[in-house]
Short mmCIF file of C-alpha atoms in Angstrom, two decimals:
data_model
loop_
_atom_site.label_atom_id
_atom_site.label_comp_id
_atom_site.label_asym_id
_atom_site.label_seq_id
_atom_site.Cartn_x
_atom_site.Cartn_y
_atom_site.Cartn_z
CA UNK A 1 275.28 144.37 -37.70
CA UNK A 2 274.57 144.60 -41.42
CA UNK A 3 272.11 142.18 -43.00
CA UNK A 4 271.57 140.69 -46.45
CA UNK A 5 267.90 139.79 -45.99
CA UNK A 6 266.84 142.05 -48.88
CA UNK A 7 267.68 142.18 -52.56
CA UNK A 8 266.96 145.12 -54.87
CA UNK A 9 266.71 145.82 -58.59
CA UNK A 10 267.61 148.98 -60.56
CA UNK A 11 264.23 148.76 -62.31
CA UNK A 12 262.04 150.93 -60.11
CA UNK A 13 264.60 150.62 -57.26
CA UNK A 14 262.42 147.60 -56.44
CA UNK A 15 262.57 145.65 -53.18
CA UNK A 16 262.73 142.22 -54.80
CA UNK A 17 263.07 140.00 -51.72
CA UNK A 18 262.88 140.30 -47.96
CA UNK A 19 263.75 136.96 -46.38
CA UNK A 20 262.87 136.31 -42.74
CA UNK A 21 263.72 132.92 -41.27
CA UNK A 22 263.85 131.40 -44.75
CA UNK A 23 260.55 132.93 -45.93
CA UNK A 24 260.42 135.66 -48.56
CA UNK A 25 257.68 137.89 -47.19
CA UNK A 26 257.33 140.28 -50.16
CA UNK A 27 255.75 139.57 -53.52
CA UNK A 28 257.98 139.87 -56.57
CA UNK A 29 259.63 138.18 -59.54
CA UNK A 30 263.04 136.55 -60.07
CA UNK A 31 264.09 138.80 -63.00
CA UNK A 32 263.70 142.39 -64.14
CA UNK A 33 262.18 141.18 -67.40
CA UNK A 34 259.30 139.52 -65.53
CA UNK A 35 258.67 142.77 -63.63
CA UNK A 36 258.38 144.55 -66.98
CA UNK A 37 255.87 142.00 -68.28
CA UNK A 38 253.72 141.20 -65.25
CA UNK A 39 254.08 143.84 -62.55
CA UNK A 40 250.70 145.55 -62.94
CA UNK A 41 250.25 145.49 -59.12
CA UNK A 42 253.50 147.52 -58.61
CA UNK A 43 255.18 144.79 -56.48
CA UNK A 44 258.02 146.41 -54.50
CA UNK A 45 258.26 149.53 -56.66
CA UNK A 46 259.49 152.98 -55.71
CA UNK A 47 256.49 155.13 -56.62
CA UNK A 48 256.75 158.68 -58.03
CA UNK A 49 256.43 161.40 -58.99
CA UNK A 50 253.11 161.30 -57.15
CA UNK A 51 252.07 158.16 -55.31
CA UNK A 52 248.36 157.36 -55.17
CA UNK A 53 245.74 159.25 -57.18
CA UNK A 54 245.52 162.70 -58.71
CA UNK A 55 241.94 163.76 -59.39
CA UNK A 56 241.07 163.68 -63.11
CA UNK A 57 244.80 163.44 -63.81
CA UNK A 58 245.14 167.19 -63.41
CA UNK A 59 247.31 169.39 -61.20
CA UNK A 60 245.09 172.42 -60.97
CA UNK A 61 247.59 175.14 -60.13
CA UNK A 62 251.38 174.98 -60.28
CA UNK A 63 253.80 177.60 -61.66
CA UNK A 64 250.75 179.72 -62.45
CA UNK A 65 249.16 177.10 -64.71
CA UNK A 66 247.60 173.63 -64.72
CA UNK A 67 249.21 170.34 -65.82
CA UNK A 68 247.46 167.36 -67.40
CA UNK A 69 248.80 163.93 -66.40
CA UNK A 70 248.08 160.52 -67.97
CA UNK A 71 244.71 158.99 -67.07
CA UNK A 72 245.45 155.39 -66.07
CA UNK A 73 243.03 154.56 -63.25
CA UNK A 74 239.39 155.23 -64.10
CA UNK A 75 239.14 159.01 -64.52
CA UNK A 76 242.31 159.64 -62.50
CA UNK A 77 246.09 159.39 -62.67
CA UNK A 78 247.70 156.74 -60.44
CA UNK A 79 251.26 156.22 -59.17
CA UNK A 80 253.00 158.64 -61.50
CA UNK A 81 251.22 157.81 -64.74
CA UNK A 82 251.60 155.19 -67.44
CA UNK A 83 255.31 154.80 -66.78
CA UNK A 84 255.96 156.17 -63.32
CA UNK A 85 259.23 155.84 -61.46
CA UNK A 86 258.47 152.24 -60.52
CA UNK A 87 258.74 151.34 -64.24
CA UNK A 88 261.95 153.33 -64.84
CA UNK A 89 265.59 152.25 -64.69
CA UNK A 90 267.44 153.82 -61.77
CA UNK A 91 271.20 154.22 -61.65
CA UNK A 92 272.73 151.79 -59.18
CA UNK A 93 272.95 149.96 -56.97
CA UNK A 94 275.85 151.83 -55.38
CA UNK A 95 277.38 150.86 -52.05
CA UNK A 96 277.65 154.06 -49.99
CA UNK A 97 277.73 155.22 -46.40
CA UNK A 98 274.59 156.85 -45.04
CA UNK A 99 274.44 158.24 -41.50
CA UNK A 100 277.42 156.11 -40.56
CA UNK A 101 275.93 152.89 -41.94
CA UNK A 102 276.44 150.87 -45.10
CA UNK A 103 273.66 151.61 -47.60
CA UNK A 104 272.48 150.55 -51.04
CA UNK A 105 271.87 153.69 -53.11
CA UNK A 106 269.84 154.32 -56.27
CA UNK A 107 269.15 157.57 -58.14
CA UNK A 108 267.00 158.60 -61.08
CA UNK A 109 266.94 161.77 -63.18
CA UNK A 110 263.37 162.55 -64.22
CA UNK A 111 263.19 165.00 -67.12
CA UNK A 112 260.93 168.02 -67.39
CA UNK A 113 257.61 166.95 -68.91
CA UNK A 114 258.00 163.24 -68.13
CA UNK A 115 254.47 161.84 -67.65
CA UNK A 116 253.27 165.45 -67.80
CA UNK A 117 255.08 166.61 -64.65
CA UNK A 118 256.99 169.90 -64.68
CA UNK A 119 260.69 170.36 -63.92
CA UNK A 120 263.77 168.14 -64.03
CA UNK A 121 264.23 166.42 -60.68
CA UNK A 122 266.68 163.92 -59.22
CA UNK A 123 265.18 161.20 -57.03
CA UNK A 124 267.39 159.37 -54.53
CA UNK A 125 266.71 156.17 -52.61
CA UNK A 126 268.81 154.70 -49.80
CA UNK A 127 268.27 151.22 -48.34
CA UNK A 128 270.05 150.33 -45.09
CA UNK A 129 269.79 146.73 -43.90
CA UNK A 130 270.52 145.83 -40.29
CA UNK A 131 270.30 142.74 -38.15
CA UNK A 132 269.81 142.98 -34.41
CA UNK A 133 269.72 140.28 -31.76
CA UNK A 134 267.59 141.22 -28.77
CA UNK A 135 267.30 138.76 -25.89
CA UNK A 136 268.31 135.96 -28.20
CA UNK A 137 265.89 136.80 -31.02
CA UNK A 138 267.03 137.95 -34.44
CA UNK A 139 265.43 141.08 -35.86
CA UNK A 140 265.74 142.17 -39.49
CA UNK A 141 265.45 145.92 -40.08
CA UNK A 142 265.20 147.75 -43.41
CA UNK A 143 265.55 151.54 -43.44
CA UNK A 144 264.23 153.34 -46.54
CA UNK A 145 265.02 156.99 -47.20
CA UNK A 146 263.70 159.08 -50.09
CA UNK A 147 265.02 162.45 -51.28
CA UNK A 148 264.17 164.60 -54.31
CA UNK A 149 265.60 167.88 -55.59
CA UNK A 150 264.42 170.13 -58.39
CA UNK A 151 267.69 170.34 -60.35
CA UNK A 152 266.50 171.86 -63.63
CA UNK A 153 265.80 175.52 -64.37
CA UNK A 154 262.59 174.98 -66.36
CA UNK A 155 260.22 175.83 -63.50
CA UNK A 156 260.35 177.07 -59.94
CA UNK A 157 258.20 174.36 -58.38
CA UNK A 158 256.88 170.85 -58.92
CA UNK A 159 254.89 168.17 -57.09
CA UNK A 160 256.40 165.12 -55.33
CA UNK A 161 254.97 162.29 -53.23
CA UNK A 162 257.03 159.09 -53.00
CA UNK A 163 256.42 155.71 -51.36
CA UNK A 164 257.41 152.07 -51.57
CA UNK A 165 254.75 149.68 -52.87
CA UNK A 166 255.82 146.35 -51.38
CA UNK A 167 253.18 143.64 -50.93
CA UNK A 168 253.68 141.62 -47.76
CA UNK A 169 252.68 138.03 -47.09
CA UNK A 170 254.00 136.78 -43.76
CA UNK A 171 253.65 133.09 -44.59
CA UNK A 172 254.88 133.08 -48.18
CA UNK A 173 251.64 131.26 -49.03
CA UNK A 174 248.80 132.06 -51.43
CA UNK A 175 246.78 134.24 -49.06
CA UNK A 176 247.05 136.81 -46.27
CA UNK A 177 244.09 135.19 -44.47
CA UNK A 178 244.77 134.88 -40.74
CA UNK A 179 247.08 137.89 -40.55
CA UNK A 180 246.62 140.00 -37.42
CA UNK A 181 246.58 143.74 -38.14
CA UNK A 182 247.03 146.67 -35.76
CA UNK A 183 246.85 150.24 -37.09
CA UNK A 184 247.89 153.30 -35.11
CA UNK A 185 244.88 155.28 -36.32
CA UNK A 186 241.40 154.82 -37.73
CA UNK A 187 241.22 158.33 -39.21
CA UNK A 188 240.97 158.12 -42.98
CA UNK A 189 240.18 160.18 -46.05
CA UNK A 190 236.61 159.55 -47.18
CA UNK A 191 236.74 159.01 -50.94
CA UNK A 192 234.43 158.70 -53.93
CA UNK A 193 234.13 155.60 -56.12
CA UNK A 194 237.34 156.56 -57.92
CA UNK A 195 239.40 156.84 -54.74
CA UNK A 196 239.49 160.65 -54.64
CA UNK A 197 238.88 162.36 -51.26
CA UNK A 198 235.53 164.06 -50.92
CA UNK A 199 236.64 166.32 -48.08
CA UNK A 200 236.17 165.00 -44.56
CA UNK A 201 238.57 162.92 -42.49
CA UNK A 202 236.48 160.47 -40.49
CA UNK A 203 236.82 157.29 -38.43
CA UNK A 204 237.06 154.11 -40.49
CA UNK A 205 234.08 151.82 -39.73
CA UNK A 206 235.01 148.73 -37.73
CA UNK A 207 238.65 149.70 -37.12
CA UNK A 208 239.86 150.98 -33.74
CA UNK A 209 243.26 152.60 -33.15
CA UNK A 210 245.78 150.13 -31.71
CA UNK A 211 243.13 147.40 -31.64
CA UNK A 212 244.03 144.18 -33.43
CA UNK A 213 241.77 142.67 -36.09
CA UNK A 214 242.33 139.63 -38.30
CA UNK A 215 242.16 139.44 -42.09
CA UNK A 216 239.67 136.87 -43.37
CA UNK A 217 239.35 135.27 -46.79
CA UNK A 218 237.51 138.29 -48.22
CA UNK A 219 236.93 140.76 -45.40
CA UNK A 220 237.79 143.33 -44.33
CA UNK A 221 238.37 144.67 -47.83
CA UNK A 222 240.42 147.85 -47.36
CA UNK A 223 242.02 150.21 -49.86
CA UNK A 224 242.09 153.54 -48.08
CA UNK A 225 244.42 156.29 -46.91
CA UNK A 226 244.72 156.43 -43.13
CA UNK A 227 245.79 159.79 -41.69
CA UNK A 228 248.34 159.86 -38.86
CA UNK A 229 248.72 163.64 -38.70
CA UNK A 230 245.48 165.54 -39.30
CA UNK A 231 247.06 168.99 -38.86
CA UNK A 232 248.56 169.97 -42.24
CA UNK A 233 250.20 173.06 -40.74
CA UNK A 234 252.72 170.81 -38.98
CA UNK A 235 253.68 168.85 -42.13
CA UNK A 236 256.68 170.02 -44.15
CA UNK A 237 257.92 169.00 -47.60
CA UNK A 238 260.78 167.14 -45.84
CA UNK A 239 259.41 164.96 -43.03
CA UNK A 240 262.81 163.43 -42.18
CA UNK A 241 263.18 165.87 -39.28
CA UNK A 242 260.15 164.21 -37.64
CA UNK A 243 260.67 161.08 -35.53
CA UNK A 244 259.89 157.67 -36.98
CA UNK A 245 256.53 156.53 -35.67
CA UNK A 246 255.08 153.04 -35.73
CA UNK A 247 252.01 153.22 -37.96
CA UNK A 248 251.06 149.55 -38.33
CA UNK A 249 252.03 146.07 -37.15
CA UNK A 250 251.20 142.60 -38.46
CA UNK A 251 251.56 139.03 -37.23
CA UNK A 252 250.75 135.56 -38.53
CA UNK A 253 250.65 132.58 -36.12
CA UNK A 254 251.62 130.03 -38.77
CA UNK A 255 254.98 131.61 -39.54
CA UNK A 256 255.30 133.49 -36.22
CA UNK A 257 256.65 136.39 -38.27
CA UNK A 258 255.93 139.86 -36.93
CA UNK A 259 256.16 142.99 -39.08
CA UNK A 260 256.19 146.61 -37.98
CA UNK A 261 256.03 149.62 -40.30
CA UNK A 262 257.45 152.91 -39.02
CA UNK A 263 257.46 156.18 -40.92
CA UNK A 264 257.89 159.94 -40.73
CA UNK A 265 254.99 160.42 -43.15
CA UNK A 266 251.60 161.91 -42.18
CA UNK A 267 249.50 159.20 -43.85
CA UNK A 268 249.58 155.70 -45.31
CA UNK A 269 247.52 153.72 -47.81
CA UNK A 270 246.51 150.31 -46.46
CA UNK A 271 245.47 147.90 -49.20
CA UNK A 272 244.43 144.27 -48.72
CA UNK A 273 245.14 143.26 -52.31
CA UNK A 274 241.68 142.68 -53.76
CA UNK A 275 242.76 143.35 -57.35
CA UNK A 276 245.99 141.33 -57.53
CA UNK A 277 245.90 139.17 -60.66
CA UNK A 278 249.27 137.77 -61.71
CA UNK A 279 249.51 134.49 -63.64
CA UNK A 280 251.94 131.70 -62.88
CA UNK A 281 255.32 132.69 -64.30
CA UNK A 282 258.73 131.08 -64.21
CA UNK A 283 258.76 128.94 -61.04
CA UNK A 284 256.17 131.06 -59.24
CA UNK A 285 252.52 130.13 -58.66
CA UNK A 286 249.76 132.56 -59.66
CA UNK A 287 249.15 135.47 -57.31
CA UNK A 288 245.49 136.34 -56.94
CA UNK A 289 243.28 138.54 -54.75
CA UNK A 290 244.56 138.96 -51.18
CA UNK A 291 247.89 137.29 -51.84
CA UNK A 292 249.58 140.31 -50.28
CA UNK A 293 248.84 143.53 -48.41
CA UNK A 294 250.41 146.97 -48.78
CA UNK A 295 251.29 149.73 -46.35
CA UNK A 296 252.30 152.81 -48.36
CA UNK A 297 253.49 155.71 -46.16
CA UNK A 298 253.04 159.01 -48.02
CA UNK A 299 251.27 162.35 -48.08
CA UNK A 300 247.48 162.47 -48.23
CA UNK A 301 245.71 161.49 -51.44
CA UNK A 302 245.40 164.29 -54.05
CA UNK A 303 247.06 166.71 -51.61
CA UNK A 304 248.46 168.80 -54.48
CA UNK A 305 244.87 169.84 -55.32
CA UNK A 306 243.67 170.38 -51.73
CA UNK A 307 244.57 173.93 -50.62
CA UNK A 308 245.30 173.15 -46.96
CA UNK A 309 247.48 170.11 -47.87
CA UNK A 310 249.07 171.39 -51.10
CA UNK A 311 252.33 172.54 -49.46
CA UNK A 312 253.05 168.97 -48.30
CA UNK A 313 253.68 167.95 -51.95
CA UNK A 314 254.96 171.28 -53.27
CA UNK A 315 258.72 171.11 -53.94
CA UNK A 316 260.35 174.44 -54.75
CA UNK A 317 263.74 175.21 -56.22
CA UNK A 318 266.41 175.07 -53.49
CA UNK A 319 264.37 172.76 -51.24
CA UNK A 320 264.50 169.02 -50.69
CA UNK A 321 261.62 166.58 -50.50
CA UNK A 322 262.35 163.82 -47.99
CA UNK A 323 260.80 160.95 -46.04
CA UNK A 324 261.78 157.83 -44.13
CA UNK A 325 260.24 154.39 -43.74
CA UNK A 326 261.43 151.54 -41.53
CA UNK A 327 260.39 147.88 -41.75
CA UNK A 328 261.10 145.66 -38.73
CA UNK A 329 260.65 141.88 -38.99
CA UNK A 330 261.22 139.24 -36.35
CA UNK A 331 260.11 135.82 -35.19
CA UNK A 332 257.94 135.86 -32.07
CA UNK A 333 255.40 133.87 -30.12
CA UNK A 334 252.28 135.91 -29.55
CA UNK A 335 249.08 135.35 -27.62
CA UNK A 336 245.96 135.20 -29.78
CA UNK A 337 243.01 135.13 -27.35
CA UNK A 338 240.62 133.60 -29.86
CA UNK A 339 242.82 130.48 -30.06
CA UNK A 340 243.49 129.95 -26.36
CA UNK A 341 242.55 126.64 -24.81
CA UNK A 342 241.34 128.06 -21.52
CA UNK A 343 239.92 131.54 -21.30
CA UNK A 344 237.44 133.34 -19.05
CA UNK A 345 236.12 136.91 -19.12
CA UNK A 346 235.08 138.88 -16.05
CA UNK A 347 233.10 142.07 -15.65
CA UNK A 348 234.94 145.26 -14.78
CA UNK A 349 238.33 144.51 -13.25
CA UNK A 350 239.67 141.39 -11.66
CA UNK A 351 243.24 140.33 -10.97
CA UNK A 352 243.67 136.60 -10.48
CA UNK A 353 246.92 135.33 -8.99
CA UNK A 354 247.84 131.87 -7.77
CA UNK A 355 250.24 131.85 -4.88
CA UNK A 356 251.62 129.15 -2.60
CA UNK A 357 251.00 131.68 0.17
CA UNK A 358 247.76 131.34 2.06
CA UNK A 359 246.31 134.77 1.30
CA UNK A 360 247.23 137.71 -0.85
CA UNK A 361 245.46 141.04 -1.03
CA UNK A 362 245.94 143.17 -4.15
CA UNK A 363 244.76 146.56 -5.30
CA UNK A 364 244.44 147.19 -9.03
CA UNK A 365 245.15 150.76 -10.18
CA UNK A 366 243.95 150.73 -13.75
CA UNK A 367 240.65 150.83 -15.59
CA UNK A 368 241.25 147.55 -17.41
CA UNK A 369 239.53 144.26 -18.09
CA UNK A 370 241.48 141.07 -17.44
CA UNK A 371 241.32 137.63 -18.98
CA UNK A 372 242.43 134.60 -17.03
CA UNK A 373 244.22 131.72 -18.72
CA UNK A 374 244.36 128.38 -16.99
CA UNK A 375 247.72 126.69 -16.42
CA UNK A 376 248.96 123.85 -18.52
CA UNK A 377 249.33 121.47 -15.60
CA UNK A 378 247.77 121.16 -12.17
CA UNK A 379 250.84 120.29 -10.12
CA UNK A 380 251.45 122.67 -7.22
CA UNK A 381 254.56 122.74 -5.07
CA UNK A 382 254.80 125.26 -2.28
CA UNK A 383 258.07 127.15 -2.16
CA UNK A 384 258.81 126.99 -5.89
CA UNK A 385 258.43 130.23 -7.75
CA UNK A 386 257.75 131.24 -11.31
CA UNK A 387 259.50 134.58 -11.85
CA UNK A 388 258.66 136.76 -14.84
CA UNK A 389 260.64 139.85 -15.74
CA UNK A 390 259.20 142.18 -18.37
CA UNK A 391 261.26 144.52 -20.51
CA UNK A 392 260.20 147.00 -23.16
CA UNK A 393 261.65 149.27 -25.81
CA UNK A 394 259.81 151.23 -28.51
CA UNK A 395 259.72 148.17 -30.75
CA UNK A 396 258.86 145.15 -28.68
CA UNK A 397 258.39 143.50 -25.34
CA UNK A 398 260.34 140.57 -23.99
CA UNK A 399 258.94 138.23 -21.37
CA UNK A 400 261.48 136.07 -19.56
CA UNK A 401 260.07 133.17 -17.62
CA UNK A 402 261.93 130.88 -15.25
CA UNK A 403 260.55 127.55 -14.17
CA UNK A 404 262.87 125.81 -11.78
CA UNK A 405 265.24 124.44 -12.92
CA UNK A 406 264.84 125.49 -16.59
CA UNK A 407 264.79 128.94 -18.16
CA UNK A 408 263.34 130.18 -21.43
CA UNK A 409 262.59 133.43 -23.23
CA UNK A 410 259.52 134.25 -25.29
CA UNK A 411 258.72 137.33 -27.35
CA UNK A 412 255.39 139.09 -27.61
CA UNK A 413 254.43 142.04 -29.78
CA UNK A 414 251.89 144.13 -27.93
CA UNK A 415 251.81 147.71 -29.21
CA UNK A 416 252.52 150.96 -27.34
CA UNK A 417 253.79 150.58 -23.74
CA UNK A 418 251.33 151.33 -20.98
CA UNK A 419 252.05 150.82 -17.29
CA UNK A 420 249.74 148.94 -14.95
CA UNK A 421 250.59 149.05 -11.25
CA UNK A 422 249.54 146.33 -8.85
CA UNK A 423 250.15 147.00 -5.17
CA UNK A 424 250.96 143.93 -3.10
CA UNK A 425 250.35 144.25 0.63
CA UNK A 426 252.39 141.15 1.31
CA UNK A 427 255.46 142.49 -0.50
CA UNK A 428 254.94 146.01 0.87
CA UNK A 429 255.86 147.57 -2.47
CA UNK A 430 254.22 148.18 -5.84
CA UNK A 431 254.78 145.67 -8.60
CA UNK A 432 254.76 147.24 -12.04
CA UNK A 433 254.04 145.51 -15.31
CA UNK A 434 254.31 146.86 -18.84
CA UNK A 435 251.70 146.38 -21.50
CA UNK A 436 251.51 147.45 -25.13
CA UNK A 437 248.54 148.86 -26.94
CA UNK A 438 245.31 147.27 -25.76
CA UNK A 439 246.96 144.16 -24.39
CA UNK A 440 249.10 143.38 -21.36
CA UNK A 441 250.81 140.22 -20.26
CA UNK A 442 251.15 139.91 -16.50
CA UNK A 443 253.27 137.12 -15.10
CA UNK A 444 252.29 135.13 -12.07
CA UNK A 445 254.40 134.42 -9.06
CA UNK A 446 253.83 131.38 -7.10
CA UNK A 447 253.86 128.14 -8.50
CA UNK A 448 254.61 125.30 -9.80
CA UNK A 449 256.55 122.83 -11.63
CA UNK A 450 256.84 123.76 -15.31
CA UNK A 451 253.46 125.17 -16.05
CA UNK A 452 252.55 128.57 -17.40
CA UNK A 453 249.90 130.87 -15.98
CA UNK A 454 249.28 134.23 -17.61
CA UNK A 455 246.79 137.03 -17.62
CA UNK A 456 245.89 139.32 -20.50
CA UNK A 457 244.58 142.81 -19.82
CA UNK A 458 242.42 144.60 -22.35
CA UNK A 459 241.25 148.16 -21.90
CA UNK A 460 237.55 148.88 -21.63
CA UNK A 461 237.71 152.41 -23.00
CA UNK A 462 240.50 154.15 -24.96
CA UNK A 463 240.15 157.21 -22.73
CA UNK A 464 240.72 155.11 -19.63
CA UNK A 465 244.16 153.82 -20.49
CA UNK A 466 245.97 156.30 -18.28
CA UNK A 467 243.41 156.28 -15.48
CA UNK A 468 245.00 155.25 -12.19
CA UNK A 469 242.25 155.03 -9.61
CA UNK A 470 241.47 152.07 -7.39
CA UNK A 471 238.60 150.07 -8.83
CA UNK A 472 238.47 147.44 -6.15
CA UNK A 473 240.43 144.96 -4.10
CA UNK A 474 240.07 141.27 -3.49
CA UNK A 475 241.66 138.24 -1.91
CA UNK A 476 243.16 135.42 -3.92
CA UNK A 477 243.69 132.03 -2.30
CA UNK A 478 245.25 128.87 -3.63
CA UNK A 479 244.08 125.51 -2.38
CA UNK A 480 244.86 121.86 -2.80
CA UNK A 481 241.64 121.40 -4.77
CA UNK A 482 241.81 121.77 -8.54
CA UNK A 483 240.10 125.10 -8.46
CA UNK A 484 240.92 128.57 -7.33
CA UNK A 485 238.72 130.88 -5.26
CA UNK A 486 238.60 134.61 -5.80
CA UNK A 487 236.75 136.74 -3.27
CA UNK A 488 235.34 139.95 -4.71
CA UNK A 489 234.59 143.31 -3.15
CA UNK A 490 232.36 145.97 -4.62
CA UNK A 491 231.65 145.29 -8.30
CA UNK A 492 234.15 142.43 -8.57
CA UNK A 493 232.31 139.09 -8.48
CA UNK A 494 233.23 135.95 -6.59
CA UNK A 495 234.14 133.17 -8.98
CA UNK A 496 235.65 129.71 -9.03
CA UNK A 497 238.21 129.03 -11.74
CA UNK A 498 238.69 125.43 -12.92
CA UNK A 499 242.25 124.49 -13.77
CA UNK A 500 243.12 123.68 -17.37
CA UNK A 501 244.69 120.46 -18.62
CA UNK A 502 244.97 121.62 -22.23
CA UNK A 503 248.73 121.97 -22.44
CA UNK A 504 250.93 124.90 -23.25
CA UNK A 505 248.73 127.27 -25.21
CA UNK A 506 251.71 129.42 -26.20
CA UNK A 507 253.91 126.86 -27.95
#
């Protein structure tokens, strides 16, 4: 189903709006004239010819010579120069068909010598908007496709690196504070004070792959290029033949808006907006530091001057530069452990179930740590069951819960699917549950009249995610008292879990 969540402008082929559930989640301006006057941060722009920085504004070797570019960011050239593609008028929008879908198309002819770059090239941008409904939840999807050809005869090769420079704010408010962030990688290009790589690709301090962290009022302050593919030999000038890969996801509990960024590109700049400084204009309030964050899929910084990465930006006559980006937005409920009303940690591995049955023996086949969340109510009725069915696709997980007699569906965004198997001796068959990234939601059978009992699993070690050895077994017993006994074996401790009266922590 096509969608009209986004609006675009010919100036810079800008993404002007992206509306999710009534909230515009990208920074921008109501008119093209205001973009011309105030868009120093590059809100929503299509960036080219080279996104990010070029060291000292110089392409060292191309067509047997060097090329000097405008210096507009300290000692370096940034985002295509003084008037890069984001500041240029594209032709369009045109309504076209792209891969069998309705698309909005823009194109721009960049002349030889523009901003110092060699060769006449034609840049093309396609936007495809879709709306999906999955298990009752609406999902807005924006596909972005870039393509460039060297169409002039002036030179035999040029340099290209495109991206989109949208700033996201999932609440539409003045700040990105409170946004949960999950990045697929913590490998990044170490840079000097001017943002130019110094050589090594290392692990970013304080960031773990697929591990969620939350943006505060000032920290973490990030403006770095994270590297998804560290092997330049496998990167071509046209990455569209590579599969789209989720590189980052974001969530804010106030709006319950979830954002995923997918791309075919080998790297992405993640910027938390420290230097945004836009005054109040028209009907818009001022936009200051950390009023938006950017995820800019692209090639590595200054790749055209790094021998082993140069070919990833080198466009030759007869070839096509290409890349794809996909933005997925939806409304979800998501567990945030730091805000839960009832939460208990246990050493090593422990699986806590409440059953109306007298005893239940379980074996856990995964090197995981579990958190127990108390139920919202303490009413137990034998014979009633809470059934949870978990589904997964590459984009999301759906948890369906049924409390007799009512039924409801909730959505949780949890990262890459991982399978945890729990063997139940009573049922005589394995019970499998899906988790995503470092977090798993495991539903509980047994219970009770309209309360919710969940467990969250977090991995202890990244290398242990796919480990499937028995770590221990234990008995779980429900009782009429307002507590629950768990009997440990081996390294699993015996504990007593008080029941929670704090209400539904997920609403």
